Amino acid sequence: MPGPPKWRHRFQGHVSRWTVPREVILDLLCRTSKHLSAKEIYSYLYKSHPGIGMTTVYRTLDLLARMGLVTKLVLGDGQSRYEFKSSDREKHHHHLLCTKCGKIIDYSEFLDEELELIRKTEKKLEKKYNFKILDHNIEFLGLCEKCYVFSEKRSSNDS
Amino acid sequence: MPGPPKWRHRFQGHVSRWTVPREVILDLLCRTSKHLSAKEIYSYLYKSHPGIGMTTVYRTLDLLARMGLVTKLVLGDGQSRYEFKSSDREKHHHHLLCTKCGKIIDYSEFLDEELELIRKTEKKLEKKYNFKILDHNIEFLGLCEKCYVFSEKRSSNDS
DNA sequence: CTTTTAATGATAATGGTTATCATTAAGATA
DNA sequence: TATCTTAATGATAACCATTATCATTAAAAG
Ligand SMILES: [Mn+2]
Ligand SMILES: [Mn+2]
Ligand SMILES: [Zn+2]
Ligand SMILES: [Zn+2]
């Protein structure tokens, strides 16, 4: 337990020991806005903590996800990605996903209306399907700016 | 090309040959409302067409997805799932996903308001992020009826 | 029917994730 | 602070969905 156990209090009731890998992985995720894969996290931490193994990265990410501190994104590119899940509503966001290059854009504008409708829909769905709704995913798929202009050039050349 | 080539016309411009595996896989998907994995499709077809290999199932599903006839669902349970994507708007739907048992519920009620808001949001996002939106995913995560009552029993026993 | 070659399918390879298990170290105790 | 208990770790192997290879097959054109 070297350094200030910045996140220890969060672990009450979830696990019995607050360890270096857990501190460091959570700390990395809360400092970045990127959507990191396990391997990327491993590679990044290797510089400062070469002792941490891949297995522990996976186990810790799974733990953090179960605790609700981290969101696991499964986007179909072969590896899961993880992002810190801030508790304050300001940072709640949804995603734009480029199906060509994999780019991920967070957006949090226009959410007020969106979330209001979601609440209403959730209530109706919970009642109709006897389903306890705990979270939602909203993502828009398409082409980012770069990929779009590229595909336009191609289709004009293919004439 | 045994039997009526029910789907052949759809392939114009996409591929040069309309084959038995393609016909049979697409036919299976359009007849079921389930969300089938590649292995499930392979197993099912094995009864009537033992010659079709797993590789072809994967290749065909990928083709159908690129053609827009099928939707690929990546839900994080280790295998992708596929469902027929009807062109008529009546059958457009979103999903309720049970994070405990993996159950998938299609819902198409309450979509009018939802889709209207989506259109508006899409326009704003396309403008702001120079992003060409082609599709959307909306899913609600939680516990299905069975898994919810089970978790309630457990927590009351744990007192 | 013959030809062309897109498409197939048996097989091996890939790669992300998980299971094993001996070792380590967090936190409790004295 | 030194010692103890055992949760947690990490090296390694195993798992398994998906993809790559390549010889063979069969759509469909002539
Ligand atoms: Mn994000
Ligand atoms: Mn569905
Ligand atoms: Zn892109
Ligand atoms: Zn369930």
Short mmCIF file of N, CA, C and O in Angstrom, two decimals, chain A residues 12-133:
data_model
loop_
_atom_site.label_atom_id
_atom_site.label_comp_id
_atom_site.label_asym_id
_atom_site.label_seq_id
_atom_site.Cartn_x
_atom_site.Cartn_y
_atom_site.Cartn_z
N GLN A 12 -14.94 -0.75 0.53
CA GLN A 12 -15.64 -1.29 1.70
C GLN A 12 -16.79 -2.19 1.27
O GLN A 12 -17.65 -1.77 0.52
N GLY A 13 -16.78 -3.39 1.80
CA GLY A 13 -17.90 -4.29 1.52
C GLY A 13 -17.76 -5.07 0.24
O GLY A 13 -18.55 -5.97 -0.03
N HIS A 14 -16.78 -4.73 -0.58
CA HIS A 14 -16.62 -5.46 -1.84
C HIS A 14 -15.47 -6.46 -1.77
O HIS A 14 -15.61 -7.61 -2.18
N VAL A 15 -14.34 -6.01 -1.27
CA VAL A 15 -13.19 -6.90 -1.16
C VAL A 15 -12.52 -6.64 0.19
O VAL A 15 -12.74 -5.61 0.82
N SER A 16 -11.67 -7.56 0.59
CA SER A 16 -11.08 -7.43 1.93
C SER A 16 -9.70 -6.77 1.92
O SER A 16 -9.21 -6.32 2.93
N ARG A 17 -9.07 -6.75 0.76
CA ARG A 17 -7.73 -6.15 0.72
C ARG A 17 -7.59 -5.15 -0.41
O ARG A 17 -7.96 -5.42 -1.55
N TRP A 18 -7.04 -4.04 -0.08
CA TRP A 18 -6.83 -2.96 -1.03
C TRP A 18 -5.39 -3.00 -1.49
O TRP A 18 -4.48 -2.71 -0.72
N THR A 19 -5.17 -3.37 -2.74
CA THR A 19 -3.81 -3.67 -3.21
C THR A 19 -3.30 -2.64 -4.20
O THR A 19 -4.05 -1.83 -4.73
N VAL A 20 -2.00 -2.73 -4.45
CA VAL A 20 -1.35 -1.81 -5.38
C VAL A 20 -1.96 -1.91 -6.78
O VAL A 20 -2.33 -0.88 -7.37
N PRO A 21 -2.08 -3.10 -7.36
CA PRO A 21 -2.66 -3.16 -8.71
C PRO A 21 -4.04 -2.52 -8.78
O PRO A 21 -4.34 -1.80 -9.74
N ARG A 22 -4.86 -2.74 -7.78
CA ARG A 22 -6.20 -2.15 -7.81
C ARG A 22 -6.14 -0.63 -7.77
O ARG A 22 -6.85 0.05 -8.52
N GLU A 23 -5.29 -0.11 -6.92
CA GLU A 23 -5.13 1.34 -6.84
C GLU A 23 -4.66 1.91 -8.17
O GLU A 23 -5.20 2.89 -8.67
N VAL A 24 -3.65 1.29 -8.70
CA VAL A 24 -2.99 1.82 -9.89
C VAL A 24 -3.88 1.74 -11.13
O VAL A 24 -3.93 2.66 -11.94
N ILE A 25 -4.60 0.63 -11.29
CA ILE A 25 -5.46 0.47 -12.46
C ILE A 25 -6.63 1.45 -12.40
O ILE A 25 -6.94 2.12 -13.40
N LEU A 26 -7.24 1.55 -11.24
CA LEU A 26 -8.36 2.49 -11.12
C LEU A 26 -7.89 3.92 -11.30
O LEU A 26 -8.56 4.73 -11.94
N ASP A 27 -6.70 4.20 -10.77
CA ASP A 27 -6.15 5.54 -10.90
C ASP A 27 -5.90 5.90 -12.37
O ASP A 27 -6.24 6.99 -12.81
N LEU A 28 -5.35 4.96 -13.10
CA LEU A 28 -5.11 5.19 -14.53
C LEU A 28 -6.43 5.48 -15.24
O LEU A 28 -6.55 6.46 -16.00
N LEU A 29 -7.42 4.67 -15.00
CA LEU A 29 -8.70 4.83 -15.70
C LEU A 29 -9.38 6.15 -15.37
O LEU A 29 -10.00 6.77 -16.24
N CYS A 30 -9.24 6.60 -14.12
CA CYS A 30 -9.95 7.83 -13.78
C CYS A 30 -9.21 9.07 -14.26
O CYS A 30 -9.76 10.17 -14.23
N ARG A 31 -7.96 8.89 -14.72
CA ARG A 31 -7.20 10.02 -15.22
C ARG A 31 -7.31 10.20 -16.72
O ARG A 31 -6.92 11.24 -17.26
N THR A 32 -7.76 9.17 -17.41
CA THR A 32 -7.82 9.26 -18.86
C THR A 32 -9.27 9.31 -19.32
O THR A 32 -10.17 8.86 -18.61
N SER A 33 -9.48 9.84 -20.50
CA SER A 33 -10.83 9.80 -21.08
C SER A 33 -10.88 8.78 -22.20
O SER A 33 -11.89 8.62 -22.86
N LYS A 34 -9.76 8.07 -22.39
CA LYS A 34 -9.72 7.05 -23.43
C LYS A 34 -10.47 5.81 -23.01
O LYS A 34 -10.79 5.61 -21.84
N HIS A 35 -10.74 4.97 -23.99
CA HIS A 35 -11.41 3.69 -23.75
C HIS A 35 -10.37 2.60 -23.94
O HIS A 35 -10.12 2.15 -25.06
N LEU A 36 -9.76 2.19 -22.83
CA LEU A 36 -8.57 1.35 -22.89
C LEU A 36 -8.90 -0.14 -22.85
O LEU A 36 -9.79 -0.58 -22.13
N SER A 37 -8.13 -0.91 -23.61
CA SER A 37 -8.23 -2.37 -23.55
C SER A 37 -7.34 -2.87 -22.43
O SER A 37 -6.47 -2.16 -21.92
N ALA A 38 -7.52 -4.14 -22.05
CA ALA A 38 -6.69 -4.74 -21.00
C ALA A 38 -5.22 -4.66 -21.38
O ALA A 38 -4.37 -4.33 -20.55
N LYS A 39 -4.92 -4.96 -22.63
CA LYS A 39 -3.53 -4.94 -23.06
C LYS A 39 -2.95 -3.53 -22.99
O LYS A 39 -1.80 -3.33 -22.59
N GLU A 40 -3.75 -2.56 -23.39
CA GLU A 40 -3.27 -1.18 -23.33
C GLU A 40 -3.00 -0.76 -21.88
O GLU A 40 -2.01 -0.08 -21.59
N ILE A 41 -3.86 -1.17 -20.98
CA ILE A 41 -3.66 -0.86 -19.58
C ILE A 41 -2.40 -1.54 -19.06
O ILE A 41 -1.57 -0.92 -18.40
N TYR A 42 -2.25 -2.81 -19.42
CA TYR A 42 -1.05 -3.56 -19.03
C TYR A 42 0.21 -2.86 -19.54
O TYR A 42 1.15 -2.63 -18.78
N SER A 43 0.22 -2.51 -20.80
CA SER A 43 1.40 -1.88 -21.40
C SER A 43 1.71 -0.55 -20.72
O SER A 43 2.87 -0.24 -20.43
N TYR A 44 0.67 0.21 -20.46
CA TYR A 44 0.89 1.51 -19.84
C TYR A 44 1.47 1.36 -18.45
O TYR A 44 2.43 2.04 -18.07
N LEU A 45 0.89 0.45 -17.66
CA LEU A 45 1.34 0.28 -16.28
C LEU A 45 2.72 -0.36 -16.19
O LEU A 45 3.41 -0.21 -15.18
N TYR A 46 3.11 -1.07 -17.24
CA TYR A 46 4.38 -1.78 -17.20
C TYR A 46 5.54 -0.84 -16.94
O TYR A 46 6.51 -1.19 -16.27
N LYS A 47 5.43 0.39 -17.42
CA LYS A 47 6.50 1.38 -17.24
C LYS A 47 6.76 1.65 -15.77
O LYS A 47 7.90 1.68 -15.32
N SER A 48 5.68 1.86 -15.01
CA SER A 48 5.86 2.21 -13.60
C SER A 48 5.76 1.00 -12.67
O SER A 48 6.31 1.01 -11.58
N HIS A 49 5.07 -0.04 -13.10
CA HIS A 49 4.88 -1.22 -12.25
C HIS A 49 5.05 -2.50 -13.06
O HIS A 49 4.07 -3.20 -13.35
N PRO A 50 6.30 -2.83 -13.40
CA PRO A 50 6.56 -3.97 -14.28
C PRO A 50 6.11 -5.30 -13.69
O PRO A 50 6.00 -6.30 -14.40
N GLY A 51 5.84 -5.34 -12.40
CA GLY A 51 5.48 -6.60 -11.77
C GLY A 51 4.05 -7.03 -11.99
O GLY A 51 3.72 -8.20 -11.83
N ILE A 52 3.20 -6.10 -12.38
CA ILE A 52 1.78 -6.44 -12.52
C ILE A 52 1.52 -7.29 -13.75
O ILE A 52 1.95 -6.96 -14.85
N GLY A 53 0.81 -8.39 -13.58
CA GLY A 53 0.58 -9.32 -14.68
C GLY A 53 -0.76 -9.10 -15.37
O GLY A 53 -1.67 -8.49 -14.82
N MET A 54 -0.84 -9.63 -16.58
CA MET A 54 -2.06 -9.50 -17.35
C MET A 54 -3.27 -10.07 -16.61
O MET A 54 -4.36 -9.49 -16.62
N THR A 55 -3.07 -11.22 -15.99
CA THR A 55 -4.19 -11.86 -15.27
C THR A 55 -4.79 -10.91 -14.26
O THR A 55 -6.01 -10.81 -14.13
N THR A 56 -3.94 -10.24 -13.53
CA THR A 56 -4.43 -9.31 -12.51
C THR A 56 -5.15 -8.13 -13.15
O THR A 56 -6.15 -7.63 -12.61
N VAL A 57 -4.67 -7.69 -14.29
CA VAL A 57 -5.37 -6.61 -14.98
C VAL A 57 -6.80 -7.04 -15.30
O VAL A 57 -7.76 -6.34 -15.00
N TYR A 58 -6.93 -8.22 -15.88
CA TYR A 58 -8.27 -8.73 -16.20
C TYR A 58 -9.12 -8.88 -14.96
O TYR A 58 -10.27 -8.45 -14.92
N ARG A 59 -8.56 -9.50 -13.93
CA ARG A 59 -9.34 -9.72 -12.71
C ARG A 59 -9.78 -8.40 -12.10
O ARG A 59 -10.92 -8.25 -11.64
N THR A 60 -8.88 -7.43 -12.09
CA THR A 60 -9.21 -6.15 -11.47
C THR A 60 -10.27 -5.41 -12.27
O THR A 60 -11.20 -4.82 -11.70
N LEU A 61 -10.15 -5.44 -13.58
CA LEU A 61 -11.15 -4.77 -14.41
C LEU A 61 -12.53 -5.41 -14.19
O LEU A 61 -13.54 -4.71 -14.11
N ASP A 62 -12.55 -6.72 -14.09
CA ASP A 62 -13.81 -7.40 -13.84
C ASP A 62 -14.39 -6.98 -12.49
O ASP A 62 -15.59 -6.69 -12.37
N LEU A 63 -13.52 -6.90 -11.49
CA LEU A 63 -13.96 -6.44 -10.17
C LEU A 63 -14.52 -5.03 -10.23
O LEU A 63 -15.62 -4.75 -9.71
N LEU A 64 -13.77 -4.13 -10.84
CA LEU A 64 -14.20 -2.74 -10.91
C LEU A 64 -15.53 -2.60 -11.65
O LEU A 64 -16.37 -1.78 -11.28
N ALA A 65 -15.70 -3.41 -12.67
CA ALA A 65 -16.96 -3.38 -13.41
C ALA A 65 -18.11 -3.86 -12.52
O ALA A 65 -19.18 -3.25 -12.50
N ARG A 66 -17.88 -4.95 -11.78
CA ARG A 66 -18.92 -5.45 -10.89
C ARG A 66 -19.24 -4.45 -9.81
O ARG A 66 -20.38 -4.35 -9.35
N MET A 67 -18.24 -3.68 -9.40
CA MET A 67 -18.46 -2.66 -8.37
C MET A 67 -19.15 -1.41 -8.91
O MET A 67 -19.54 -0.54 -8.15
N GLY A 68 -19.20 -1.32 -10.23
CA GLY A 68 -19.85 -0.16 -10.83
C GLY A 68 -18.94 1.06 -10.96
O GLY A 68 -19.41 2.15 -11.26
N LEU A 69 -17.64 0.86 -10.75
CA LEU A 69 -16.71 1.99 -10.88
C LEU A 69 -16.22 2.14 -12.30
O LEU A 69 -15.67 3.17 -12.67
N VAL A 70 -16.41 1.11 -13.09
CA VAL A 70 -15.86 1.10 -14.44
C VAL A 70 -16.90 0.48 -15.36
O VAL A 70 -17.66 -0.40 -14.95
N THR A 71 -16.95 0.96 -16.60
CA THR A 71 -17.85 0.40 -17.59
C THR A 71 -17.05 -0.42 -18.59
O THR A 71 -16.02 0.02 -19.08
N LYS A 72 -17.53 -1.62 -18.86
CA LYS A 72 -16.91 -2.48 -19.86
C LYS A 72 -17.62 -2.28 -21.19
O LYS A 72 -18.84 -2.42 -21.26
N LEU A 73 -16.88 -1.95 -22.21
CA LEU A 73 -17.46 -1.76 -23.53
C LEU A 73 -17.08 -2.92 -24.43
O LEU A 73 -15.90 -3.20 -24.60
N VAL A 74 -18.07 -3.57 -25.00
CA VAL A 74 -17.81 -4.68 -25.93
C VAL A 74 -18.28 -4.22 -27.29
O VAL A 74 -19.48 -4.20 -27.57
N LEU A 75 -17.34 -3.81 -28.12
CA LEU A 75 -17.71 -3.15 -29.36
C LEU A 75 -17.48 -4.02 -30.59
O LEU A 75 -17.68 -3.58 -31.71
N GLY A 76 -17.02 -5.24 -30.39
CA GLY A 76 -16.92 -6.15 -31.52
C GLY A 76 -15.64 -6.06 -32.32
O GLY A 76 -15.55 -6.60 -33.40
N ASP A 77 -14.63 -5.39 -31.79
CA ASP A 77 -13.35 -5.33 -32.48
C ASP A 77 -12.37 -6.35 -31.92
O ASP A 77 -11.17 -6.23 -32.12
N GLY A 78 -12.88 -7.32 -31.18
CA GLY A 78 -12.01 -8.39 -30.71
C GLY A 78 -11.52 -8.23 -29.29
O GLY A 78 -11.06 -9.19 -28.68
N GLN A 79 -11.58 -7.02 -28.75
CA GLN A 79 -11.15 -6.85 -27.36
C GLN A 79 -12.08 -5.89 -26.64
O GLN A 79 -12.59 -4.94 -27.22
N SER A 80 -12.32 -6.19 -25.36
CA SER A 80 -13.17 -5.32 -24.56
C SER A 80 -12.39 -4.07 -24.17
O SER A 80 -11.17 -4.08 -24.08
N ARG A 81 -13.14 -3.01 -23.93
CA ARG A 81 -12.52 -1.76 -23.52
C ARG A 81 -13.18 -1.28 -22.24
O ARG A 81 -14.32 -1.62 -21.96
N TYR A 82 -12.45 -0.48 -21.49
CA TYR A 82 -12.93 -0.08 -20.17
C TYR A 82 -12.79 1.42 -20.01
O TYR A 82 -11.82 2.02 -20.46
N GLU A 83 -13.77 2.01 -19.32
CA GLU A 83 -13.68 3.44 -19.02
C GLU A 83 -14.22 3.70 -17.63
O GLU A 83 -15.11 3.00 -17.14
N PHE A 84 -13.66 4.70 -17.00
CA PHE A 84 -14.09 5.08 -15.66
C PHE A 84 -15.53 5.58 -15.72
O PHE A 84 -15.91 6.28 -16.66
N LYS A 85 -16.30 5.18 -14.71
CA LYS A 85 -17.71 5.56 -14.68
C LYS A 85 -17.90 6.57 -13.55
O LYS A 85 -18.09 6.18 -12.40
N SER A 86 -17.84 7.81 -13.90
CA SER A 86 -17.97 8.85 -12.89
C SER A 86 -19.36 8.80 -12.26
O SER A 86 -20.35 8.52 -12.93
N SER A 87 -19.40 9.07 -10.98
CA SER A 87 -20.70 9.01 -10.31
C SER A 87 -21.50 10.29 -10.56
O SER A 87 -22.73 10.27 -10.49
N ASP A 88 -20.81 11.37 -10.85
CA ASP A 88 -21.58 12.61 -11.06
C ASP A 88 -22.18 12.63 -12.47
O ASP A 88 -21.57 12.21 -13.45
N ARG A 89 -23.40 13.08 -12.50
CA ARG A 89 -24.20 13.00 -13.72
C ARG A 89 -23.65 13.85 -14.86
O ARG A 89 -24.02 13.67 -16.01
N GLU A 90 -22.81 14.78 -14.50
CA GLU A 90 -22.25 15.67 -15.53
C GLU A 90 -21.49 14.87 -16.59
O GLU A 90 -21.50 15.22 -17.76
N LYS A 91 -20.83 13.82 -16.14
CA LYS A 91 -19.95 13.10 -17.05
C LYS A 91 -20.60 11.89 -17.71
O LYS A 91 -19.96 11.16 -18.46
N HIS A 92 -21.87 11.67 -17.41
CA HIS A 92 -22.58 10.59 -18.10
C HIS A 92 -22.61 10.91 -19.59
O HIS A 92 -22.83 12.04 -19.98
N HIS A 93 -22.36 9.92 -20.40
CA HIS A 93 -22.32 10.18 -21.85
C HIS A 93 -22.68 8.94 -22.64
O HIS A 93 -22.72 7.84 -22.11
N HIS A 94 -22.93 9.14 -23.92
CA HIS A 94 -23.17 8.04 -24.85
C HIS A 94 -22.11 8.10 -25.94
O HIS A 94 -21.23 8.96 -25.90
N HIS A 95 -22.21 7.21 -26.92
CA HIS A 95 -21.10 7.06 -27.87
C HIS A 95 -21.49 7.16 -29.34
O HIS A 95 -22.56 6.72 -29.75
N LEU A 96 -20.56 7.71 -30.09
CA LEU A 96 -20.58 7.61 -31.55
C LEU A 96 -19.46 6.65 -31.94
O LEU A 96 -18.32 6.86 -31.51
N LEU A 97 -19.75 5.65 -32.73
CA LEU A 97 -18.76 4.63 -33.07
C LEU A 97 -18.55 4.57 -34.57
O LEU A 97 -19.50 4.35 -35.33
N CYS A 98 -17.30 4.74 -34.99
CA CYS A 98 -16.99 4.61 -36.42
C CYS A 98 -16.78 3.14 -36.75
O CYS A 98 -15.90 2.49 -36.21
N THR A 99 -17.60 2.63 -37.67
CA THR A 99 -17.52 1.21 -38.00
C THR A 99 -16.35 0.91 -38.92
O THR A 99 -16.04 -0.26 -39.16
N LYS A 100 -15.70 1.96 -39.41
CA LYS A 100 -14.57 1.75 -40.33
C LYS A 100 -13.25 1.69 -39.56
O LYS A 100 -12.50 0.74 -39.71
N CYS A 101 -12.97 2.68 -38.73
CA CYS A 101 -11.66 2.75 -38.08
C CYS A 101 -11.74 2.50 -36.58
O CYS A 101 -10.72 2.42 -35.90
N GLY A 102 -12.93 2.35 -36.04
CA GLY A 102 -13.06 2.04 -34.62
C GLY A 102 -13.04 3.24 -33.70
O GLY A 102 -13.09 3.08 -32.47
N LYS A 103 -12.97 4.44 -34.26
CA LYS A 103 -12.95 5.63 -33.42
C LYS A 103 -14.18 5.71 -32.52
O LYS A 103 -15.29 5.39 -32.93
N ILE A 104 -13.95 6.13 -31.28
CA ILE A 104 -15.02 6.27 -30.31
C ILE A 104 -15.13 7.73 -29.88
O ILE A 104 -14.14 8.31 -29.43
N ILE A 105 -16.30 8.32 -30.05
CA ILE A 105 -16.51 9.69 -29.63
C ILE A 105 -17.53 9.70 -28.49
O ILE A 105 -18.60 9.10 -28.61
N ASP A 106 -17.15 10.33 -27.37
CA ASP A 106 -18.09 10.54 -26.28
C ASP A 106 -18.92 11.77 -26.57
O ASP A 106 -18.38 12.78 -27.01
N TYR A 107 -20.23 11.69 -26.36
CA TYR A 107 -21.00 12.93 -26.42
C TYR A 107 -21.89 13.03 -25.20
O TYR A 107 -22.43 12.04 -24.73
N SER A 108 -21.99 14.24 -24.68
CA SER A 108 -22.86 14.43 -23.53
C SER A 108 -23.79 15.62 -23.75
O SER A 108 -24.55 15.99 -22.87
N GLU A 109 -23.72 16.18 -24.95
CA GLU A 109 -24.69 17.21 -25.29
C GLU A 109 -26.01 16.52 -25.62
O GLU A 109 -26.03 15.33 -25.94
N PHE A 110 -27.05 17.25 -25.60
CA PHE A 110 -28.36 16.75 -26.04
C PHE A 110 -28.87 15.61 -25.16
O PHE A 110 -29.77 14.89 -25.54
N LEU A 111 -28.27 15.42 -24.00
CA LEU A 111 -28.65 14.28 -23.18
C LEU A 111 -29.89 14.53 -22.33
O LEU A 111 -30.59 13.59 -21.97
N ASP A 112 -30.17 15.79 -22.03
CA ASP A 112 -31.28 16.07 -21.14
C ASP A 112 -32.58 15.46 -21.65
O ASP A 112 -33.22 14.67 -20.96
N GLU A 113 -32.88 15.79 -22.89
CA GLU A 113 -34.10 15.28 -23.49
C GLU A 113 -34.03 13.76 -23.61
O GLU A 113 -34.99 13.04 -23.34
N GLU A 114 -32.85 13.29 -24.02
CA GLU A 114 -32.63 11.87 -24.20
C GLU A 114 -32.90 11.11 -22.90
O GLU A 114 -33.65 10.13 -22.88
N LEU A 115 -32.31 11.58 -21.82
CA LEU A 115 -32.44 10.87 -20.54
C LEU A 115 -33.86 10.92 -20.01
O LEU A 115 -34.33 9.96 -19.40
N GLU A 116 -34.53 12.02 -20.28
CA GLU A 116 -35.91 12.13 -19.84
C GLU A 116 -36.77 11.06 -20.52
O GLU A 116 -37.56 10.36 -19.88
N LEU A 117 -36.57 10.93 -21.81
CA LEU A 117 -37.32 9.91 -22.55
C LEU A 117 -36.95 8.50 -22.08
O LEU A 117 -37.80 7.62 -21.95
N ILE A 118 -35.67 8.31 -21.81
CA ILE A 118 -35.20 7.01 -21.33
C ILE A 118 -35.91 6.63 -20.04
O ILE A 118 -36.40 5.51 -19.89
N ARG A 119 -36.00 7.55 -19.11
CA ARG A 119 -36.69 7.29 -17.84
C ARG A 119 -38.13 6.82 -18.10
O ARG A 119 -38.57 5.81 -17.55
N LYS A 120 -38.81 7.55 -18.96
CA LYS A 120 -40.20 7.19 -19.26
C LYS A 120 -40.28 5.80 -19.88
O LYS A 120 -41.09 4.96 -19.46
N THR A 121 -39.42 5.57 -20.86
CA THR A 121 -39.44 4.28 -21.54
C THR A 121 -39.10 3.15 -20.57
O THR A 121 -39.72 2.09 -20.58
N GLU A 122 -38.12 3.39 -19.72
CA GLU A 122 -37.74 2.37 -18.73
C GLU A 122 -38.94 1.96 -17.88
O GLU A 122 -39.18 0.77 -17.67
N LYS A 123 -39.67 2.94 -17.41
CA LYS A 123 -40.82 2.62 -16.57
C LYS A 123 -41.81 1.73 -17.29
O LYS A 123 -42.29 0.72 -16.77
N LYS A 124 -42.11 2.11 -18.54
CA LYS A 124 -43.06 1.32 -19.32
C LYS A 124 -42.54 -0.10 -19.54
O LYS A 124 -43.29 -1.07 -19.40
N LEU A 125 -41.27 -0.19 -19.87
CA LEU A 125 -40.70 -1.51 -20.17
C LEU A 125 -40.64 -2.38 -18.92
O LEU A 125 -40.94 -3.58 -18.96
N GLU A 126 -40.24 -1.79 -17.80
CA GLU A 126 -40.16 -2.55 -16.55
C GLU A 126 -41.51 -3.17 -16.22
O GLU A 126 -41.61 -4.32 -15.80
N LYS A 127 -42.55 -2.38 -16.41
CA LYS A 127 -43.89 -2.85 -16.10
C LYS A 127 -44.31 -3.97 -17.07
O LYS A 127 -44.71 -5.05 -16.66
N LYS A 128 -44.17 -3.69 -18.35
CA LYS A 128 -44.65 -4.64 -19.35
C LYS A 128 -43.91 -5.97 -19.33
O LYS A 128 -44.48 -7.02 -19.52
N TYR A 129 -42.58 -5.91 -19.13
CA TYR A 129 -41.78 -7.14 -19.23
C TYR A 129 -41.30 -7.66 -17.88
O TYR A 129 -40.50 -8.58 -17.83
N ASN A 130 -41.77 -7.07 -16.80
CA ASN A 130 -41.28 -7.47 -15.47
C ASN A 130 -39.77 -7.56 -15.46
O ASN A 130 -39.19 -8.59 -15.11
N PHE A 131 -39.15 -6.48 -15.86
CA PHE A 131 -37.71 -6.47 -16.04
C PHE A 131 -37.13 -5.34 -15.22
O PHE A 131 -37.60 -4.19 -15.32
N LYS A 132 -36.15 -5.63 -14.38
CA LYS A 132 -35.53 -4.60 -13.55
C LYS A 132 -34.40 -3.94 -14.33
O LYS A 132 -33.33 -4.53 -14.52
N ILE A 133 -34.64 -2.71 -14.79
CA ILE A 133 -33.63 -2.03 -15.60
C ILE A 133 -32.64 -1.31 -14.71
O ILE A 133 -33.01 -0.55 -13.81
#
